mmCIF file of C-alpha atoms in Angstrom:
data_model
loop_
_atom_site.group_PDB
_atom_site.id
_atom_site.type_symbol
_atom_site.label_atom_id
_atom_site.label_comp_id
_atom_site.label_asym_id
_atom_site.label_seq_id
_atom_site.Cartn_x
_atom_site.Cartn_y
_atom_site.Cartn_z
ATOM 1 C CA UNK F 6 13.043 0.975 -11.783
ATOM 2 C CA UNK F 7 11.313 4.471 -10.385
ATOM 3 C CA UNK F 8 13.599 7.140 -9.882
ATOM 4 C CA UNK F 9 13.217 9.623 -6.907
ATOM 5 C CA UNK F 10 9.818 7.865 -5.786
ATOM 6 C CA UNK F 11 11.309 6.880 -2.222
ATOM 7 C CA UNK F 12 15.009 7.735 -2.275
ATOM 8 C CA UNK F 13 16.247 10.874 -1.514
ATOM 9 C CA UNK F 14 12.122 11.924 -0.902
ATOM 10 C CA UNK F 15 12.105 14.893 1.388
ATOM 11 C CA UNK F 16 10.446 13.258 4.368
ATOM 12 C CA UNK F 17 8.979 14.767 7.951
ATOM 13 C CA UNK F 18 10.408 13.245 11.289
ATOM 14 C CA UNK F 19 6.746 12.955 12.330
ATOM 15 C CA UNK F 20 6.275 10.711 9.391
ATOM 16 C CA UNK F 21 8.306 8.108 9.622
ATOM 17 C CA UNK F 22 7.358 8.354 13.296
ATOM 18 C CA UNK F 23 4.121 7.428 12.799
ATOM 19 C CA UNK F 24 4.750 5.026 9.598
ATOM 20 C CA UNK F 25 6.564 3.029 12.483
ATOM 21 C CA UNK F 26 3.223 3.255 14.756
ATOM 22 C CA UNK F 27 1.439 2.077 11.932
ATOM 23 C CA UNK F 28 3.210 -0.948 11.395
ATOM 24 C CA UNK F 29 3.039 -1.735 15.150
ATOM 25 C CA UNK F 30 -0.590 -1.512 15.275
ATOM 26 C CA UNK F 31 -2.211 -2.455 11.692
ATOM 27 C CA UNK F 32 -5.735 -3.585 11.667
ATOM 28 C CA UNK F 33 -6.547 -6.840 11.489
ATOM 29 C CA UNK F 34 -7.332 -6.840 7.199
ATOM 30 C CA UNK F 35 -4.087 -5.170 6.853
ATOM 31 C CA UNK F 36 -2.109 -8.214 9.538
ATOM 32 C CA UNK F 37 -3.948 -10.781 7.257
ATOM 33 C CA UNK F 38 -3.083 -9.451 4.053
ATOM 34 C CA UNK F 39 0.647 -8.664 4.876
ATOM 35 C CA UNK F 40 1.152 -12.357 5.896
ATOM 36 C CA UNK F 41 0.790 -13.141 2.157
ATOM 37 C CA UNK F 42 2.544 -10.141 1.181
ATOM 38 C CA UNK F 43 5.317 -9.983 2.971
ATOM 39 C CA UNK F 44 8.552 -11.956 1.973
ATOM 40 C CA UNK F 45 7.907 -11.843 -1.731
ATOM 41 C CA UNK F 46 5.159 -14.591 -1.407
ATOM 42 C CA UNK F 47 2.586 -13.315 -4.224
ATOM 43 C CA UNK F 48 4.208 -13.809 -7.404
ATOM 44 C CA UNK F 49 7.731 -13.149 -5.793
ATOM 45 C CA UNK F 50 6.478 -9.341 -5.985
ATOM 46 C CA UNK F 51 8.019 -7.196 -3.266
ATOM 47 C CA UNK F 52 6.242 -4.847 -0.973
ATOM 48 C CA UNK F 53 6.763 -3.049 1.908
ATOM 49 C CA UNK F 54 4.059 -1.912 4.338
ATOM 50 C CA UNK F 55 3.521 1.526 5.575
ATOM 51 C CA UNK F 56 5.767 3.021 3.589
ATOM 52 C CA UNK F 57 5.929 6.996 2.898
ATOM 53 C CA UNK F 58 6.101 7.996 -0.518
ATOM 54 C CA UNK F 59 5.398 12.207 -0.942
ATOM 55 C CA UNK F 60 4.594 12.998 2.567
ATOM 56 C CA UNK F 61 1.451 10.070 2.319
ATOM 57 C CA UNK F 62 1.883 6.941 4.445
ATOM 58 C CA UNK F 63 0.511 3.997 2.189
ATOM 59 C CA UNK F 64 -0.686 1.213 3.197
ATOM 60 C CA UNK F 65 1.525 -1.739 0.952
ATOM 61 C CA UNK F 66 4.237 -0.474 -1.303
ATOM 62 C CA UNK F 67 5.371 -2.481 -4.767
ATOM 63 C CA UNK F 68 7.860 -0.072 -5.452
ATOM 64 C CA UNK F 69 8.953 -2.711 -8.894
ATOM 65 C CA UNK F 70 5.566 -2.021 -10.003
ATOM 66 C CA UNK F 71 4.661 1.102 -8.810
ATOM 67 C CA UNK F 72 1.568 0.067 -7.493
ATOM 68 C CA UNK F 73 0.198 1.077 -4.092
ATOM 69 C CA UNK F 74 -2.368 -1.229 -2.281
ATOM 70 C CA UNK F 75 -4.794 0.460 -0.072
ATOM 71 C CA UNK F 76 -7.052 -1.750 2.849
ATOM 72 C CA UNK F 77 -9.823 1.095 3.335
ATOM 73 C CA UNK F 78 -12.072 0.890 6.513
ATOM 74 C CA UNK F 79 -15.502 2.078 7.269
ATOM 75 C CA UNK F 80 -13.524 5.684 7.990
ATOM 76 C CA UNK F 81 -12.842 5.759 4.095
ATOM 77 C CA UNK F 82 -16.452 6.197 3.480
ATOM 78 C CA UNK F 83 -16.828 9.723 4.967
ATOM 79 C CA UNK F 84 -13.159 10.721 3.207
ATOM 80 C CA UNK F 85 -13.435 10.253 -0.353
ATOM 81 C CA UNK F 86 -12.403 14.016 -1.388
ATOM 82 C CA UNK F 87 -8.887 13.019 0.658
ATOM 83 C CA UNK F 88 -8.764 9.945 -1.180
ATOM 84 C CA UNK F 89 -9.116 11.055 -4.626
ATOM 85 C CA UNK F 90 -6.550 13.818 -3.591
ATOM 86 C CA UNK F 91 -4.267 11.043 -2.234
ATOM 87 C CA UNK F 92 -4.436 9.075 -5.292
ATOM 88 C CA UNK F 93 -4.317 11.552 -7.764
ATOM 89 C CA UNK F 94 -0.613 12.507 -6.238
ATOM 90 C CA UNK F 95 0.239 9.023 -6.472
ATOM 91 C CA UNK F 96 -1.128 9.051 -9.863
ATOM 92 C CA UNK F 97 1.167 12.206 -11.151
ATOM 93 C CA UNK F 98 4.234 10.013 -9.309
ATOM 94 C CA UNK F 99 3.314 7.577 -11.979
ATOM 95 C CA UNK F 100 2.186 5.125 -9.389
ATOM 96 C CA UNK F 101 -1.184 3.135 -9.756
ATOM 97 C CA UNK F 102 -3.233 2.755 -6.494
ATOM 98 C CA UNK F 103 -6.065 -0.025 -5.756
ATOM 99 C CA UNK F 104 -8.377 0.154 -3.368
ATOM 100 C CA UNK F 105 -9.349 -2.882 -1.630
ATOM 101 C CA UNK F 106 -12.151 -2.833 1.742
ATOM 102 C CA UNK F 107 -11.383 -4.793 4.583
ATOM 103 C CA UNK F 108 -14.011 -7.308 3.989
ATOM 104 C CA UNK F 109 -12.467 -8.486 0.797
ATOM 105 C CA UNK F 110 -9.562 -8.884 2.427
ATOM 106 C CA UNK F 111 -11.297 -10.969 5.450
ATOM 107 C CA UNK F 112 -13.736 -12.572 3.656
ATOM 108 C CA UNK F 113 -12.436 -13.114 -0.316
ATOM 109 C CA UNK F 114 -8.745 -13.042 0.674
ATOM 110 C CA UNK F 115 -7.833 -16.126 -2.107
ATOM 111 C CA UNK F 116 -9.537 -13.496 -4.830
ATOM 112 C CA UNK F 117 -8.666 -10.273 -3.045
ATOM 113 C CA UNK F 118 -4.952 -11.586 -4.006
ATOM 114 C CA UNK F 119 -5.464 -12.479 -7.435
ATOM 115 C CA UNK F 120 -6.646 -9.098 -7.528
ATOM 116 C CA UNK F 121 -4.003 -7.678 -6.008
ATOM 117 C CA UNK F 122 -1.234 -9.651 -8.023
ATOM 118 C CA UNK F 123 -3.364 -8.878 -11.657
ATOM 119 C CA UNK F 124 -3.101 -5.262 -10.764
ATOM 120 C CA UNK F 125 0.459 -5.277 -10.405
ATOM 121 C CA UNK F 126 1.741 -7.038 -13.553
ATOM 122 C CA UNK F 127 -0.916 -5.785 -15.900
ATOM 123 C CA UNK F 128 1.214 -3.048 -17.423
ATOM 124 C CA UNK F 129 -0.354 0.576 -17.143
#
């Protein structure tokens, strides 16, 4: 199991604020995947959903795996410079992020989750 990667994390009011908004008002990719995420229904792997981890709010969370599941939008397009920064701090956490648009997820969601469970047991 990680050490330090969520407990005892120094986190910002205004984070957990708006992790908390986030899960209120996902977008509809992010609703349809966390109905098959949620509960430990893929491959009894456990993830939570907008969960902080050093001061970035991530999308899905399998903290057992350290793997970090990203459902990017149009908006992720015009950001890639954040992005790479974002993952490259998840990266020196020793986490391992995967990108994933939100057509996959509406439109391949039976492979979109293979993909998603393959990327979390493959071993990095």
């Amino acid at each position: 199991m990680r050490k330090g990667t969520i407990r005892y994390q120094p986190m910002e009011p205004i984070k957990k604020q708006r992790s908390r908004e986030f899960r209120r008002a996902m977008t509809p990719a992010e609703t349809r995947l966390w109905e098959q995420l949620r509960s430990n229904r893929l491959d009894s792997l456990h993830f939570r959903r907008q969960q902080v981890v050093r001061g970035f709010i991530l999308d899905f969370y399998c903290h057992a795996m350290g793997a970090v599941i990203e459902v990017d939008g149009d908006v992720h397009a015009t950001q890639r410079a954040e992005d790479a920064q974002r993952d490259a701090v998840m990266q020196a956490e020793g986490l391992r992020v995967l990108r994933i648009s939100n057509g996959e997820v509406m439109e391949q969601l039976e492979e979109t989750l293979e993909r998603i469970r393959r990327f979390c047991l493959e071993t990095p």
